[in-house]
Coordinates of C-alpha atoms in Angstrom, one line a residue:
X103 CA 47.9 149.2 70.4
X104 CA 49.1 146.2 72.4
X105 CA 52.3 146.3 74.5
X106 CA 53.7 143.5 72.4
X107 CA 53.3 145.6 69.2
X108 CA 55.0 148.5 71.0
X109 CA 57.8 146.4 72.2
X110 CA 58.4 145.0 68.7
X111 CA 58.3 148.5 67.2
X112 CA 60.7 149.8 69.8
X113 CA 63.1 146.9 69.0
X114 CA 62.9 147.6 65.3
X115 CA 63.6 151.3 65.8
X116 CA 66.5 150.5 68.1
X117 CA 67.8 148.1 65.4
X118 CA 67.6 150.8 62.8
X119 CA 69.6 153.1 65.0
X120 CA 72.2 150.4 65.7
X121 CA 72.5 149.4 62.1
X122 CA 73.1 153.0 61.1
X123 CA 75.7 153.5 63.8
X124 CA 77.6 150.4 62.6
X125 CA 77.7 151.9 59.1
X126 CA 79.1 155.2 60.2
X127 CA 82.8 156.1 60.5
X128 CA 84.1 156.1 64.1
X129 CA 85.0 159.8 63.8
X130 CA 81.3 160.6 63.2
X131 CA 80.1 158.3 66.0
X132 CA 82.3 160.1 68.5
X133 CA 80.8 163.5 67.7
X134 CA 78.3 164.9 70.2
X135 CA 75.1 166.5 68.8
X136 CA 76.8 169.8 68.2
X137 CA 79.2 171.3 65.7
X138 CA 82.9 171.3 66.3
X139 CA 82.8 174.5 68.3
X140 CA 80.0 173.2 70.6
X141 CA 77.9 176.3 70.0
X142 CA 74.7 174.7 68.7
X143 CA 72.7 172.1 70.7
X144 CA 70.9 169.9 68.1
X145 CA 67.4 168.5 68.6
X146 CA 65.1 166.8 66.2
X147 CA 61.3 167.3 65.6
X148 CA 59.5 164.1 66.6
X149 CA 56.3 164.6 64.7
X150 CA 56.7 161.2 62.9
X151 CA 58.0 159.4 66.0
X152 CA 55.2 160.5 68.4
X153 CA 53.4 157.2 68.3
X154 CA 56.3 155.7 70.4
X155 CA 55.8 155.5 74.1
X156 CA 57.7 158.1 76.1
X157 CA 60.4 155.7 77.2
X158 CA 60.7 154.3 73.6
X159 CA 61.1 157.8 72.3
X160 CA 63.9 158.6 74.8
X161 CA 65.7 155.4 74.0
X162 CA 65.5 156.0 70.3
X163 CA 66.7 159.6 70.5
X164 CA 69.6 158.7 72.8
X165 CA 70.5 155.9 70.3
X166 CA 70.8 158.6 67.6
X167 CA 73.4 160.5 69.8
X168 CA 71.0 163.4 70.3
X169 CA 70.4 165.2 73.6
X170 CA 67.2 166.9 72.8
X171 CA 63.8 166.8 70.9
X172 CA 61.3 169.2 69.7
X173 CA 58.3 167.6 71.4
X174 CA 54.7 167.8 70.2
X175 CA 52.4 169.1 72.9
X176 CA 49.5 170.3 70.7
X177 CA 46.4 169.3 68.9
X178 CA 47.1 165.9 67.2
X179 CA 50.5 165.8 69.1
X180 CA 52.0 163.2 71.3
X181 CA 50.5 165.0 74.2
X182 CA 47.2 166.9 73.8
X183 CA 47.1 170.4 75.4
X184 CA 44.3 169.4 77.8
X185 CA 46.5 166.5 79.1
X186 CA 49.7 168.5 79.5
X187 CA 49.5 168.9 83.3
X188 CA 49.3 165.2 83.7
X189 CA 51.4 163.9 80.8
X190 CA 54.2 166.4 80.3
X191 CA 55.9 165.6 83.6
X192 CA 55.9 161.9 82.6
X193 CA 57.4 162.7 79.2
X194 CA 60.2 164.8 80.8
X195 CA 60.9 162.1 83.3
X196 CA 61.1 159.4 80.7
X197 CA 63.4 161.4 78.5
X198 CA 65.7 162.3 81.4
X199 CA 66.2 158.6 82.1
X200 CA 68.0 158.5 78.7
X201 CA 69.8 161.8 79.0
X202 CA 67.4 163.6 76.6
X203 CA 65.6 166.9 77.2
X204 CA 62.8 168.9 75.5
X205 CA 64.7 171.8 73.8
X206 CA 61.6 173.1 72.1
X207 CA 57.9 172.3 72.7
X208 CA 55.8 172.5 69.5
X209 CA 52.4 173.9 70.7
X210 CA 49.0 175.0 69.5
X211 CA 49.5 178.3 71.4
X212 CA 49.4 181.8 69.8
X213 CA 47.3 183.9 72.2
X214 CA 46.6 184.1 75.9
X215 CA 42.9 183.6 75.7
X216 CA 43.0 180.0 74.3
X217 CA 41.6 177.5 76.8
X218 CA 44.9 175.7 77.7
X219 CA 47.5 178.4 77.1
X220 CA 48.4 179.3 80.7
X221 CA 48.1 175.8 82.1
X222 CA 50.4 174.3 79.3
X223 CA 53.0 177.1 79.6
X224 CA 53.0 177.1 83.4
X225 CA 53.5 173.3 83.4
X226 CA 56.3 173.5 80.8
X227 CA 58.1 176.3 82.6
X228 CA 57.8 174.5 85.9
X229 CA 59.5 171.5 84.3
X230 CA 62.4 173.6 83.1
X231 CA 61.4 173.7 79.4
X232 CA 62.9 176.9 78.1
X233 CA 61.0 177.5 74.8
X234 CA 57.9 176.6 72.9
X235 CA 57.0 177.0 69.2
X236 CA 53.9 179.0 68.6
X237 CA 51.1 178.1 66.3
X238 CA 50.8 180.1 63.1
X239 CA 48.7 183.2 62.5
X240 CA 46.9 183.2 59.1
X241 CA 46.0 186.1 56.8
X242 CA 42.5 186.5 55.5
X243 CA 43.4 187.6 51.9
X244 CA 40.0 189.2 51.5
X245 CA 41.0 191.8 54.0
X246 CA 44.0 194.3 54.0
X247 CA 47.1 192.6 55.3
X248 CA 48.4 195.7 57.0
X249 CA 45.2 196.1 59.1
X250 CA 45.5 192.5 60.2
X251 CA 49.1 193.0 61.3
X252 CA 48.0 196.0 63.4
X253 CA 45.2 193.9 65.0
X254 CA 47.7 191.1 65.8
X255 CA 50.2 193.4 67.6
X256 CA 48.3 193.6 71.0
X257 CA 47.7 189.8 70.8
X258 CA 51.4 189.2 70.5
X259 CA 52.2 191.7 73.2
X260 CA 49.8 190.0 75.6
X261 CA 51.5 186.6 74.9
X262 CA 54.9 188.1 75.4
X263 CA 53.9 189.5 78.8
X264 CA 52.7 186.1 79.9
X265 CA 55.9 184.5 78.7
X266 CA 57.9 187.1 80.7
X267 CA 55.8 186.3 83.8
X268 CA 56.3 182.6 83.5
X269 CA 59.9 182.7 82.4
X270 CA 59.5 180.9 79.1
X271 CA 60.3 181.9 75.5
X272 CA 58.1 181.6 72.5
X273 CA 59.5 181.0 69.0
X274 CA 57.6 181.7 65.8
X275 CA 58.7 179.7 62.8
X276 CA 58.5 181.3 59.3
X277 CA 56.5 178.9 57.2
X278 CA 56.1 179.1 53.4
X279 CA 52.6 179.3 52.0
X280 CA 49.9 181.6 50.8
X281 CA 48.3 182.7 54.0
X282 CA 51.0 182.3 56.7
X283 CA 51.9 185.4 58.7
X284 CA 55.7 185.4 58.6
X285 CA 56.2 183.6 55.3
X286 CA 58.0 186.6 53.9
X287 CA 59.7 187.4 57.3
X288 CA 59.4 191.2 56.7
X289 CA 55.9 191.1 58.3
X290 CA 57.3 189.1 61.2
X291 CA 60.0 191.7 61.8
X292 CA 57.2 194.3 62.0
X293 CA 55.0 192.2 64.2
X294 CA 57.7 191.6 66.8
X295 CA 59.1 195.1 66.8
X296 CA 59.8 196.2 70.4
X297 CA 59.3 192.7 71.9
X298 CA 62.5 191.2 73.4
X299 CA 63.5 187.9 71.8
X300 CA 63.7 186.4 75.3
X301 CA 59.9 186.7 75.3
X302 CA 59.1 185.9 71.6
X303 CA 61.8 185.1 69.2
X304 CA 62.0 183.7 65.7
X305 CA 62.8 180.1 64.7
X306 CA 64.4 180.8 61.3
X307 CA 63.6 178.0 58.9
X308 CA 66.0 178.0 56.0
X309 CA 63.9 175.7 53.9
X310 CA 60.9 177.9 54.1
X311 CA 62.9 181.1 53.7
X312 CA 64.5 179.7 50.6
X313 CA 61.2 178.6 49.1
X314 CA 59.7 182.1 49.7
X315 CA 62.7 184.2 49.2
X316 CA 64.7 182.4 46.4
X317 CA 68.1 184.2 46.3
X318 CA 67.1 186.8 48.9
X319 CA 67.3 184.4 51.9
X320 CA 70.6 186.2 53.1
X321 CA 68.5 189.4 53.4
X322 CA 65.9 187.8 55.6
X323 CA 68.6 186.0 57.6
X324 CA 70.2 189.4 58.2
X325 CA 66.8 190.9 59.1
X326 CA 66.0 188.2 61.7
X327 CA 69.3 188.5 63.7
X328 CA 67.8 190.7 66.5
X329 CA 64.9 188.2 66.8
X330 CA 66.8 185.0 66.3
X331 CA 66.0 182.3 69.0
X332 CA 66.3 179.0 67.0
X333 CA 67.2 177.6 63.6
X334 CA 65.2 175.0 61.8
X335 CA 66.9 172.9 59.0
X336 CA 65.5 170.8 56.3
X337 CA 65.5 170.9 52.5
X338 CA 63.2 170.7 49.4
X339 CA 63.2 171.4 45.7
X340 CA 60.9 172.6 43.1
X341 CA 59.1 170.1 40.9
X342 CA 57.5 172.3 38.3
X343 CA 55.1 174.6 40.3
X344 CA 55.1 172.2 43.3
X345 CA 57.5 171.9 46.2
X346 CA 58.8 168.4 47.1
X347 CA 60.4 167.9 50.5
X348 CA 63.6 165.9 50.7
X349 CA 66.8 165.2 52.7
X350 CA 69.1 167.9 53.8
X351 CA 71.8 168.5 51.1
X352 CA 69.5 167.1 48.4
X353 CA 70.7 167.4 44.9
X354 CA 69.1 170.6 43.4
X355 CA 67.7 171.3 46.8
X356 CA 66.8 174.9 47.6
X357 CA 69.0 175.2 50.7
X358 CA 72.3 176.8 49.8
X359 CA 75.2 175.3 51.9
X360 CA 76.4 178.9 52.2
X361 CA 73.7 179.4 54.8
X362 CA 75.6 177.3 57.2
X363 CA 78.8 179.4 56.7
X364 CA 76.7 182.5 57.6
X365 CA 75.3 180.6 60.6
X366 CA 78.8 179.9 61.8
X367 CA 79.9 183.5 61.3
X368 CA 76.9 184.8 63.2
X369 CA 76.5 185.4 67.0
X370 CA 73.7 182.9 67.3
X371 CA 74.4 180.1 69.8
X372 CA 70.9 178.7 70.3
X373 CA 69.3 175.3 69.4
X374 CA 69.1 173.9 65.9
X375 CA 66.1 171.7 65.2
X376 CA 66.5 169.1 62.5
X377 CA 63.2 168.4 60.7
X378 CA 62.6 165.4 58.5
X379 CA 59.4 166.1 56.7
X380 CA 59.6 163.9 53.6
X381 CA 58.5 160.6 55.1
X382 CA 55.0 161.4 56.4
X383 CA 53.8 157.9 55.5
X384 CA 57.0 156.2 56.4
X385 CA 57.4 153.8 59.3
X386 CA 59.1 154.6 62.6
X387 CA 62.2 152.7 61.4
X388 CA 62.3 154.6 58.1
X389 CA 62.0 158.0 59.9
X390 CA 64.7 157.0 62.5
X391 CA 67.0 156.1 59.6
X392 CA 66.2 159.4 57.8
X393 CA 67.0 161.4 61.0
X394 CA 70.3 159.6 61.4
X395 CA 71.3 160.3 57.8
X396 CA 70.2 163.9 57.9
X397 CA 72.1 164.4 61.1
X398 CA 75.3 163.2 59.4
X399 CA 74.8 165.8 56.7
X400 CA 74.0 168.5 59.2
X401 CA 77.2 167.8 61.2
X402 CA 79.3 168.0 58.1
X403 CA 77.7 171.4 57.1
X404 CA 78.4 172.7 60.7
X405 CA 82.0 171.7 60.5
X406 CA 82.7 173.9 57.5
X407 CA 85.3 176.6 58.0
X408 CA 83.5 179.8 58.7

């Protein structure tokens, strides 16, 4: 892509941010990217902004009033794993120029014997990145699930040991779906038993927990407290037998606002990652606007009385 096209796209993204800021009440503009108590640093997942240059990304995120991102350093990400040693320092430097940091690094890592695991994690830890999101484990439903969990335990323990050695924390996101390990969260609790959350914790995704658990999400939220390392927020609703993603606070959305009251009452004080998943085919400008609008909703939910 030409530098002219990138510059035009960057200007359009900045214009979208600026237009949105002008439309917001001054009370909201003055708010930092935390709730009123300052407990929760907020970042946003940049999957649909990753075609921006590093500097454009930093400028865009800072324009939204955010201090952090969930970066994509993975297969099909903004940075490929094999290029992390060279490119990740450049991304960190570009973000820092705009007062932005990588709060979570979305990765393709879920075991120590992958080709780039140690190099990526050593590079990230050396740059001060505190946590990375693991890739998912998948069940083979033609085999006993319990046996597969037993086979995964030493894999997870080996990865936890590497994290301890390097001084970086992994987080595993619960993800709704037929074959995902952790979709129901009870299996994830078993898998991580005995592993300190400082080595491998859970990124509790309320959208996925609500899709899989229906009205029982308070049970899995309770269950995950000893493992809790991050919180992911987004929303969806059922359209017949299919799930349709949409904005946080969506009418008839599956995410109960009561979740945020429980979050405020909890002891958790880690990062919240805002995910905007419903504009996969949207432009950069449309996704920037969606992040801005969802961020307003998130801040309102986090300013409820606990």
